[in-house]
Coordinates of C-alpha atoms in Angstrom, one line a residue:
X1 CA 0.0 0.0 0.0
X2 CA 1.4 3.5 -1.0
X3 CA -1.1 6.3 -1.4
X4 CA -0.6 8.1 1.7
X5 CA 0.7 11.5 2.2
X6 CA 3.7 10.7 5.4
X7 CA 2.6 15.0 6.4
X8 CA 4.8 14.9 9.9
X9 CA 7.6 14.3 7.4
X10 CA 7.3 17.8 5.9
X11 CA 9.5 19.1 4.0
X12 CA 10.7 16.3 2.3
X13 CA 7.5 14.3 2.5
X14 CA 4.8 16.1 0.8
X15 CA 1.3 15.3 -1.1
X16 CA 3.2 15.0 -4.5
X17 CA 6.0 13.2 -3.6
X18 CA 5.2 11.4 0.2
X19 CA 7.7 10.1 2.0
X20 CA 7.7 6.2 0.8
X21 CA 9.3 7.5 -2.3
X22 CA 12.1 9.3 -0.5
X23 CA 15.7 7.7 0.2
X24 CA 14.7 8.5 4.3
X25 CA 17.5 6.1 5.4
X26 CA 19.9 4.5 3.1
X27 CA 20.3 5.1 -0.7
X28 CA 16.8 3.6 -1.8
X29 CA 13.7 4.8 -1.3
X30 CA 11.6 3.0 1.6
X31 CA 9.3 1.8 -0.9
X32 CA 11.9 0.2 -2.8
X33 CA 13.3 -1.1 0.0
X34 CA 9.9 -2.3 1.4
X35 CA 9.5 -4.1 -2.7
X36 CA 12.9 -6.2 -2.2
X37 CA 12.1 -7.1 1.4
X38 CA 8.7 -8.7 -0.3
X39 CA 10.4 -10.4 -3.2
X40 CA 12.9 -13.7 -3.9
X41 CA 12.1 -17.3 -3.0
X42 CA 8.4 -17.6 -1.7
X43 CA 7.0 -14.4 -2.6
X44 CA 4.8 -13.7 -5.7
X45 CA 5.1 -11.1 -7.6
X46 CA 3.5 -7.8 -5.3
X47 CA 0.1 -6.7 -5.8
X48 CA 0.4 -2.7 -5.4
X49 CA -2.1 -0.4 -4.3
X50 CA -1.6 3.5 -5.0
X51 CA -3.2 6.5 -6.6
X52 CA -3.2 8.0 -9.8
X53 CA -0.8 10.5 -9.1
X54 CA 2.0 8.0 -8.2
X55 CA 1.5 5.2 -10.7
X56 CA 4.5 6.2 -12.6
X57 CA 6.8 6.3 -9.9
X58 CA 6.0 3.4 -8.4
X59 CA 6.6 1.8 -12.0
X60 CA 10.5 4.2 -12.4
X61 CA 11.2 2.9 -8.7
X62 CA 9.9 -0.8 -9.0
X63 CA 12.1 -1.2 -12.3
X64 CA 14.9 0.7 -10.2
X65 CA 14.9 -2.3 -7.8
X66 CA 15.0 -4.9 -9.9
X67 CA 11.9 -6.1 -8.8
X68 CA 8.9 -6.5 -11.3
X69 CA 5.3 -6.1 -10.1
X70 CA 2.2 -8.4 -10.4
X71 CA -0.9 -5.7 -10.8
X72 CA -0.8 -2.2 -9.7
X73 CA -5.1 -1.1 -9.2
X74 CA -5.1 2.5 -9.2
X75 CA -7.7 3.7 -6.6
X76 CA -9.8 6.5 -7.6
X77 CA -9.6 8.2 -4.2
X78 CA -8.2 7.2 -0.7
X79 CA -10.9 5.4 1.4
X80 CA -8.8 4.3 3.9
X81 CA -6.8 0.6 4.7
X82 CA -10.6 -1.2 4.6
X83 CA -11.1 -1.5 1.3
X84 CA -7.7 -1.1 -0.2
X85 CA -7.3 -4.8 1.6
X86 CA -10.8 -5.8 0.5
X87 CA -9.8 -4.9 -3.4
X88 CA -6.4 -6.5 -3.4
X89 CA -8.2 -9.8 -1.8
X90 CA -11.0 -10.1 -4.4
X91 CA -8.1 -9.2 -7.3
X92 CA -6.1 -12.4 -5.7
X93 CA -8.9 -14.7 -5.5
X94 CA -9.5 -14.6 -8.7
X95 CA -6.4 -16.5 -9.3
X96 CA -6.4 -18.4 -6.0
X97 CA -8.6 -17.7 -3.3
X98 CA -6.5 -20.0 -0.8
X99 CA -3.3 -17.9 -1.5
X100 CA -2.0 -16.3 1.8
X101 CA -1.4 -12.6 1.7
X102 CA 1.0 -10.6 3.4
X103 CA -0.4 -7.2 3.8
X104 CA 2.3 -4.7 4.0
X105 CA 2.5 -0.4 4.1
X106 CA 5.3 0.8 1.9
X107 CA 6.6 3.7 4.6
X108 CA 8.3 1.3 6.8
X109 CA 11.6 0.4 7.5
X110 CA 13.1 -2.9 8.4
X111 CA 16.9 -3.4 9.7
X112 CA 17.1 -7.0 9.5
X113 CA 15.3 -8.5 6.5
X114 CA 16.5 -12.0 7.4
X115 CA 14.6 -11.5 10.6
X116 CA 11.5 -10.3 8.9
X117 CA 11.3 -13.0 6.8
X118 CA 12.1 -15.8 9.6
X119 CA 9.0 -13.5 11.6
X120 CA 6.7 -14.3 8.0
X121 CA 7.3 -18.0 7.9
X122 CA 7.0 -18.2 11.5
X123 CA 3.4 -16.8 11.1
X124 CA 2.2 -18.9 8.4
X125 CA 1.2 -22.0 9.9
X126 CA -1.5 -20.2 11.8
X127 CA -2.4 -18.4 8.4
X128 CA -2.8 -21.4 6.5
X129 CA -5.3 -22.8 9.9
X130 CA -7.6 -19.7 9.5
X131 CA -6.3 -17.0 11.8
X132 CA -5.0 -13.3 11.0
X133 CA -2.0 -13.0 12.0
X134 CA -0.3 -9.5 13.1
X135 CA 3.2 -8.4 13.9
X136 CA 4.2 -6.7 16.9
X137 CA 7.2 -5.0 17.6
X138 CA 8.9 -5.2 21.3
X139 CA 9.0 -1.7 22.7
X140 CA 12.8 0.4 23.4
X141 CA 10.3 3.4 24.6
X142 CA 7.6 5.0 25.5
X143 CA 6.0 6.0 22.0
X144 CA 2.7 7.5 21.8
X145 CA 2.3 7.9 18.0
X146 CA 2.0 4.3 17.6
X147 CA -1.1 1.5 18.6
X148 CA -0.3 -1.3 20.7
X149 CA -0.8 -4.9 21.1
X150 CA -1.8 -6.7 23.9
X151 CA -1.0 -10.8 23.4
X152 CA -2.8 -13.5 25.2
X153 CA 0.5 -14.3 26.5
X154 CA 3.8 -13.2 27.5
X155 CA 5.7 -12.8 24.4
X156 CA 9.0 -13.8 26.6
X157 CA 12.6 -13.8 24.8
X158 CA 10.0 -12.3 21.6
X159 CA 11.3 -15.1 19.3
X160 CA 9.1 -15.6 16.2
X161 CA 6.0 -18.3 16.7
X162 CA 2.6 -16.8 16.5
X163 CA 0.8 -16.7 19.9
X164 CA -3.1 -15.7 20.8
X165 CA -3.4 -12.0 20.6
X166 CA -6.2 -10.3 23.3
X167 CA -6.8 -7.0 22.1
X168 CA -5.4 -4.0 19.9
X169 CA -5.0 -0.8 21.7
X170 CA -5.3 3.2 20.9
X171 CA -2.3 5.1 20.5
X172 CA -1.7 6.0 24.0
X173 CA -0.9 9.4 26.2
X174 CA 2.4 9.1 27.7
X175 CA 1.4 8.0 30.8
X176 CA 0.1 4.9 30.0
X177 CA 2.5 4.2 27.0
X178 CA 5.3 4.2 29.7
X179 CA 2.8 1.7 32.0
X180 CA 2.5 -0.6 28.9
X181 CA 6.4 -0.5 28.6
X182 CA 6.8 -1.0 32.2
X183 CA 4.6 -3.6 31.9
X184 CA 6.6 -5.6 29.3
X185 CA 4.0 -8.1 28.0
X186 CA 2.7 -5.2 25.3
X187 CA 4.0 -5.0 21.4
X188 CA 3.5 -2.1 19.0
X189 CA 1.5 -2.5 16.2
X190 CA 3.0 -2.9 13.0
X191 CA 0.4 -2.3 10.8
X192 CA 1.7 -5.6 9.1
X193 CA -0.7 -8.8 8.4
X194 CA -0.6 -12.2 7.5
X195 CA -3.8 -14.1 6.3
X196 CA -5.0 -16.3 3.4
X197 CA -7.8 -14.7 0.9
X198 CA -10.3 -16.4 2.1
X199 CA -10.1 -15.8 5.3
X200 CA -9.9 -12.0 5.0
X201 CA -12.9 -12.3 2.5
X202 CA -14.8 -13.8 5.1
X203 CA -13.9 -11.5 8.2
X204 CA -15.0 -8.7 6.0
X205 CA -18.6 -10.3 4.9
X206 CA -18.7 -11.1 9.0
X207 CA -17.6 -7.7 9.8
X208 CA -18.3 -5.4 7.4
X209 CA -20.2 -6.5 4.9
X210 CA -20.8 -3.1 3.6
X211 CA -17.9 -2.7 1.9
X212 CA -18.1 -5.8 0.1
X213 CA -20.8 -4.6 -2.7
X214 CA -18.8 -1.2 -3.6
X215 CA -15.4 -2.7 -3.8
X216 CA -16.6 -5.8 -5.5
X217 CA -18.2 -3.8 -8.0
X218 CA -15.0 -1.4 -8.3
X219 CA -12.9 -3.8 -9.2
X220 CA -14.6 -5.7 -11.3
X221 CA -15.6 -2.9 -13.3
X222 CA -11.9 -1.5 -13.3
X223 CA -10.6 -0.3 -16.7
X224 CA -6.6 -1.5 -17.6
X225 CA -4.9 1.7 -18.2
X226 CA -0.6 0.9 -19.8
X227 CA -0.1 -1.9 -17.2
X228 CA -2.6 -0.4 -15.2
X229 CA -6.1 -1.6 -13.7
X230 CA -8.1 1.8 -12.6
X231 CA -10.6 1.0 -10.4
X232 CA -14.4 2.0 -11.0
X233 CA -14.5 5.4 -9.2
X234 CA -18.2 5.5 -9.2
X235 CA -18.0 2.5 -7.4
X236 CA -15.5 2.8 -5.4
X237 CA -17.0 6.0 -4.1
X238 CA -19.4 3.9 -2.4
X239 CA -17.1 2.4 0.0
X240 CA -17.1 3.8 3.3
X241 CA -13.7 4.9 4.8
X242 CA -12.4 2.9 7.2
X243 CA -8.9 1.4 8.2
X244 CA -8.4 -2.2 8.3
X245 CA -8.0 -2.2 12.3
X246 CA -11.5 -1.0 12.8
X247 CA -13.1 -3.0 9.8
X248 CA -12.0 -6.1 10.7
X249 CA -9.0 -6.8 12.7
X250 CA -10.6 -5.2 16.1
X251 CA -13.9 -7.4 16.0
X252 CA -12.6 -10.5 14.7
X253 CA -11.9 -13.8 17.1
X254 CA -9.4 -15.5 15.1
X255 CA -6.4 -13.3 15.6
X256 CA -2.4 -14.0 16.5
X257 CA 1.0 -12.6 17.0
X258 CA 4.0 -12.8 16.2
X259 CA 6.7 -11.4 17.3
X260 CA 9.0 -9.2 15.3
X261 CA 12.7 -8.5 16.2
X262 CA 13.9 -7.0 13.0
X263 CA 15.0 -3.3 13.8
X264 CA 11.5 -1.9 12.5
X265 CA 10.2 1.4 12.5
X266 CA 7.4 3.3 10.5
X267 CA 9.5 6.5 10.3
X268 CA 5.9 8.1 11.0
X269 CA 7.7 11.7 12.4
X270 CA 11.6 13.1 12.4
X271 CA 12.5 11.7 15.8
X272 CA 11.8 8.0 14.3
X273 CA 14.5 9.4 11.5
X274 CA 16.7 10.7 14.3
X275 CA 16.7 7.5 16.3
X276 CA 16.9 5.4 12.4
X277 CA 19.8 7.5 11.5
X278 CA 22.4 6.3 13.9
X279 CA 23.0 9.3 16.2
X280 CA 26.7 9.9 17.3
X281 CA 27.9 9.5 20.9
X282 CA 26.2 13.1 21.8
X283 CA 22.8 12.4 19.8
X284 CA 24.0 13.9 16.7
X285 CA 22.7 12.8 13.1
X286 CA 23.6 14.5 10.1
X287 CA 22.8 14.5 6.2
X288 CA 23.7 15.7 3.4
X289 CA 25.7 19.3 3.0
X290 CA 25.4 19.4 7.2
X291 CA 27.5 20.1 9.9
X292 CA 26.7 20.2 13.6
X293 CA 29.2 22.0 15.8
X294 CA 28.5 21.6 19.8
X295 CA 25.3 20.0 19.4
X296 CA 23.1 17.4 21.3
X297 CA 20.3 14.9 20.5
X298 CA 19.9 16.8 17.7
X299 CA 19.2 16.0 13.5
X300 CA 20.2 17.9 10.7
X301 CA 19.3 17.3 7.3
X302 CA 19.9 19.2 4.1
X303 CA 18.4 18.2 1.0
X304 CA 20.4 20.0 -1.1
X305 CA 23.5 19.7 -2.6
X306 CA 24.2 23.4 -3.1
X307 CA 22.5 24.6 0.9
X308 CA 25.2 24.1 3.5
X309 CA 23.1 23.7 6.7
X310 CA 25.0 24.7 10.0
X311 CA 23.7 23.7 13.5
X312 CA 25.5 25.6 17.0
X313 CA 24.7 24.7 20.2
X314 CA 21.9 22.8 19.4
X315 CA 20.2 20.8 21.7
X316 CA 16.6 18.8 20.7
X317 CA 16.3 20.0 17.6
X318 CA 15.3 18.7 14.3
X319 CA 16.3 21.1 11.2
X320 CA 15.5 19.9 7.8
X321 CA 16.3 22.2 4.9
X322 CA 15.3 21.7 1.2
X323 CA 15.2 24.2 -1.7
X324 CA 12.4 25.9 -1.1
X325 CA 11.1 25.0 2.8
X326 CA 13.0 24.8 5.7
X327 CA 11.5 22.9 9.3
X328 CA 13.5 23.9 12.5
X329 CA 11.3 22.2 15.4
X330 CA 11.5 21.0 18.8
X331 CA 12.4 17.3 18.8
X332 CA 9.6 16.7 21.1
X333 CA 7.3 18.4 18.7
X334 CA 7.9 15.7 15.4
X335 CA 4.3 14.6 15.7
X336 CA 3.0 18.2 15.3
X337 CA 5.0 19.0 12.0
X338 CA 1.5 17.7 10.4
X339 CA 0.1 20.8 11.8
X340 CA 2.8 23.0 10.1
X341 CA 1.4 21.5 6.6
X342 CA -2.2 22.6 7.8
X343 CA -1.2 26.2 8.5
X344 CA 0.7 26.2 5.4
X345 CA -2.6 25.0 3.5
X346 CA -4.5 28.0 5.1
X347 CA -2.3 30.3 3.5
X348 CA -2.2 29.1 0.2
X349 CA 1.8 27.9 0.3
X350 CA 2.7 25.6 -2.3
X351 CA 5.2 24.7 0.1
X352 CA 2.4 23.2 1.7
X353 CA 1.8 20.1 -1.0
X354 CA 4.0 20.6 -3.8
X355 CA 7.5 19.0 -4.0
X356 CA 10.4 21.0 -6.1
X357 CA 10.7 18.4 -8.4
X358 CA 7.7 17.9 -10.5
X359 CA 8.5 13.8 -11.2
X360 CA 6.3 13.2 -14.5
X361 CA 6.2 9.5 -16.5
X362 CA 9.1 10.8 -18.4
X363 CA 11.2 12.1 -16.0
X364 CA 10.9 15.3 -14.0
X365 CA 11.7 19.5 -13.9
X366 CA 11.9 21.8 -11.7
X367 CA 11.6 25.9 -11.5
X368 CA 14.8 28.0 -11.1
X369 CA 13.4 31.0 -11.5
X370 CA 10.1 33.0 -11.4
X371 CA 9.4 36.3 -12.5
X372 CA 6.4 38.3 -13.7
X373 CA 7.2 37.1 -17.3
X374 CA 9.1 34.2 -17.6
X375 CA 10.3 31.1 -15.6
X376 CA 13.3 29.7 -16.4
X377 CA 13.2 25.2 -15.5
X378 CA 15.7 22.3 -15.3
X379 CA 14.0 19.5 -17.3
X380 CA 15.1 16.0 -17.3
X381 CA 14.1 13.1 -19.6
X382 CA 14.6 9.7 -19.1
X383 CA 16.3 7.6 -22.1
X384 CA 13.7 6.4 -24.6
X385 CA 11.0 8.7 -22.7
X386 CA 9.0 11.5 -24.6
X387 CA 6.7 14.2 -23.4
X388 CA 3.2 14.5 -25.1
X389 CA 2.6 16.4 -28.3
X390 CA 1.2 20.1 -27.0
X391 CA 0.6 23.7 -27.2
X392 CA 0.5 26.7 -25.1
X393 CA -1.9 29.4 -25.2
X394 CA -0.2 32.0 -23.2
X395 CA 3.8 31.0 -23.5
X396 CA 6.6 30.4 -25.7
X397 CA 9.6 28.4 -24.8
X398 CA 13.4 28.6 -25.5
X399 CA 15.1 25.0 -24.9
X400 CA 19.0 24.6 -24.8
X401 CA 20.6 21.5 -24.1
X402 CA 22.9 21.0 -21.8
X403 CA 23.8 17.5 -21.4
X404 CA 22.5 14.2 -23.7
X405 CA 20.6 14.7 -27.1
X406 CA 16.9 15.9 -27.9
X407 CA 14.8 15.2 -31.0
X408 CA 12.5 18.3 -31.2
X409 CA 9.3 18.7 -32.7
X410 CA 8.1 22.2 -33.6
X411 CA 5.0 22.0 -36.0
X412 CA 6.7 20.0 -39.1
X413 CA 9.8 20.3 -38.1
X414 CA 11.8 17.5 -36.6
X415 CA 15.5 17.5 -35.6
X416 CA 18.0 16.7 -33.8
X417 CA 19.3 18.5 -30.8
X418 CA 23.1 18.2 -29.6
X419 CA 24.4 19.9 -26.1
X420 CA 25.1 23.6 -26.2
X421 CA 22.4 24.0 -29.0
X422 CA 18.8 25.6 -28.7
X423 CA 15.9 25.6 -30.3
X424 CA 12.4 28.6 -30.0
X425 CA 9.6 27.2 -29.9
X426 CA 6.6 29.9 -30.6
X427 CA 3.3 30.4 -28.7
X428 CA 0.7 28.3 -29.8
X429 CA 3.2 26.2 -31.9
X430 CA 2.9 22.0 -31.6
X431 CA 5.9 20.9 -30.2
X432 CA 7.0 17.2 -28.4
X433 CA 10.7 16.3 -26.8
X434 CA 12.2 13.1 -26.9
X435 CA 15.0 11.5 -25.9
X436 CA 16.6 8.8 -28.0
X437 CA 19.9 8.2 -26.0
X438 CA 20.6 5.9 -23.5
X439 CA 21.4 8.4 -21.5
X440 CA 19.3 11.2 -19.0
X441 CA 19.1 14.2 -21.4
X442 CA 18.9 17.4 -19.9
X443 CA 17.9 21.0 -20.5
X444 CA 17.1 24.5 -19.4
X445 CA 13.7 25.8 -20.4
X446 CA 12.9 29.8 -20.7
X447 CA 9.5 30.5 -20.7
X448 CA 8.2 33.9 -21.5
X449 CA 4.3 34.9 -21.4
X450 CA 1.7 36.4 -19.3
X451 CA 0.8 33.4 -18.1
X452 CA 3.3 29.9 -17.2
X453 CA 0.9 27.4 -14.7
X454 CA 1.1 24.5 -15.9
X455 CA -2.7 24.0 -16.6
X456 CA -1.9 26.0 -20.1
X457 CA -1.0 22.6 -22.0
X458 CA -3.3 21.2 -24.7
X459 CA -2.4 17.6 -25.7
X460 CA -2.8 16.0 -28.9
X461 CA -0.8 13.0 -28.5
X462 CA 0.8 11.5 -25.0
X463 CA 2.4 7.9 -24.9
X464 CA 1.0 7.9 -21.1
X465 CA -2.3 8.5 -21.7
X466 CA -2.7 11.4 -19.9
X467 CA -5.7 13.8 -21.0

């Protein structure tokens, strides 16, 4: 699952780019990550659930990690973990309605993938006899941002074997997190579950039969879009929005645990970062163009290459700087930074949603200038990629290569474009950009016009399909 929106992870995690596509910790992406973890020996090929928006990413960072997807159903809308499950289990019992299915978010990082996977098999015995199974994680501290779990026994030395599980329990306040810690017999919920289709199908027409009609009918009538099944919005419309927890997994009977020792966390705020970064021997984690002189407990990031972020005397602090937005916070503030994004909304920043880069099928751009007039862009397009055959109403557009080759369309004309060589392309003319190296070409784009949104595109061709 990776539709959501990761907003206490602002800057860098925003509505157009969220945070499971972001290298967070390591040099890959925690969806890509989260991809390889779920591939190899005993896995089929991933089911993926995401939204319109991020259907070519997911496709550009699957095919960075090696690893080659089964379906990928497009939901018309978020609705919630309910009936992203529910669609994912009717798609699979098509095929095989006794298949188990491990249900996994892609914002989540794992340490020790060996452990994970001895945690799965552990787990799927109990599976395959009809129960859900659930991971829980062993607590190092008192966390209120996530749910816990309270097994039907002591999970002792918290080796992998599913047990009974009693109950699921709210996020806590910090008072009775640090009971449940001192207690030692609680987990925290991963948000990670192990059943086969059948018996999800039937906990949901137990449970919350509802949702069954709505999502049945959504992705039955879902239309294949380029690799693509886009599920029937009008249907899926219907579905009520509801997480998985309260649709099924807090009413149902049938449930396990099983322990999971493998260095998890869902990176859900900056101190989960902090603690995920390795801190030094005074608390300090740095990254990227970031130094931290006299500092405690204390991260700094910096997004960019070309912004040297400095930190003195710090002590608690998170500071994350990108291009255009930078968050200084109180450490314990991280789960508040979603209420940044929400005063950011109310005054129309595009800070708020938008991501510098503009990723796009065939590659991405992003603005280096912005005037009245003109707006001058860094485009990048992937080898063998091609933006759609348009117009503009209100611009014209200067292109000079910098690096790689283009082929150029401007109304009948077609050439080739080298590096250090431009090319005008006049308002209202029909014009398309291709790249046929096998290499990233890339060039600066001058706009001029009274008006440079991005809305001001007429299509008359696109290999994506886009309208």
């Amino acid at each position: 699952m990776c539709g959501g929106s990761g907003t206490r992870l602002w800057p860098l995690s925003r509505k157009s780019y969220p945070k499971q596509f972001s290298k967070l910790i390591g040099p890959s992406s925690v969806f890509q990550q989260t991809a390889q973890r779920l591939s190899g020996p005993g896995y089929a090929p991933p089911v993926i659930l995401t939204t319109s928006d991020f259907r070519f990413i997911v496709t550009e960072q699957m095919a960075e990690a090696g690893v080659d997807p089964g379906a990928i159903l497009i939901e018309p809308e978020g609705r919630n973990t309910g009936p992203a499950v529910l669609a994912s289990a009717l798609w699979l019992a098509r095929d095989d309605p006794d298949a188990l299915m491990l249900v996994a978010p892609s914002d989540h990082m794992v340490a020790d993938d060996p452990a994970f996977r001895a945690a799965v098999l552990a787990g799927v015995p109990a599976a395959r006899a009809g129960q859900i199974v659930t991971f829980g994680i062993k607590p190092t501290h008192a966390e209120t941002g996530y749910g816990y779990l309270e097994p039907g026994e002591d999970p002792g030395d918290h080796a992998p074997r599913a047990i009974p599980l009693r109950r699921f329990v709210e996020k806590p306040d910090k008072a009775r997190a640090e009971a449940m810690l001192e207690a030692g017999n609680y987990l925290w919920n991963a948000g990670i579950f192990l059943f086969s289709v059948r018996t999800i199908l039937e906990a949901f027409e137990a449970h919350a039969p509802d949702l069954i009609a709505p999502v049945r009918a959504a992705v039955d009538g879902g239309r294949p879009d380029l690799g693509f099944l886009r599920l029937d919005p009008g249907a899926w419309s219907g579905a009520r929005d509801i997480s998985i927890d309260y649709a099924v997994m807090e009413r149902s009977h049938s449930l396990s645990v099983v322990p999971l020792g493998a260095g998890w966390s869902d990176l859900g705020g900056w101190d989960a970062v902090w603690r995920e970064s390795g801190p030094d021997a005074r608390g300090v984690a740095t990254s990227g163009a970031a130094t931290a002189l006299d500092c405690d407990a204390t991260l700094l990031r910096s997004e960019d290459e070309g912004l040297e972020l400095v930190g003195l005397g710090l002590r608690d602090i998170i500071a994350v700087a990108m291009p255009d937005a930078v968050l200084v916070a109180d450490k314990s503030r991280a789960q508040d930074v979603k209420d940044v994004v929400a005063a950011l909304k109310a005054k129309q920043a595009k800070q708020a949603t938008a991501f510098p880069k503009d990723h796009r099928p065939w590659g991405w751009f992003e603005s280096l200038v912005l005037g009245d007039r003109f707006q001058v862009k860094r485009i990048v397009v992937h080898p063998g990629a091609a933006l759609s055959l348009q117009s503009h109403t209100h611009r014209a557009e200067h292109w000079i290569v910098v690096s790689g080759t283009a082929r150029v369309t401007v109304d009948d004309d077609v050439r080739l474009v080298s590096e250090n060589q431009s090319v005008y392309v006049p308002l209202g003319a029909r014009h398309r950009l291709e790249n046929p190296g096998k290499l990233p070409m890339v060039l600066i784009e001058v706009q001029t016009g009274a008006y440079l949104g991005e809305d001001d595109i007429i299509r008359y061709e696109d290999v994506y399909a886009r309208s």
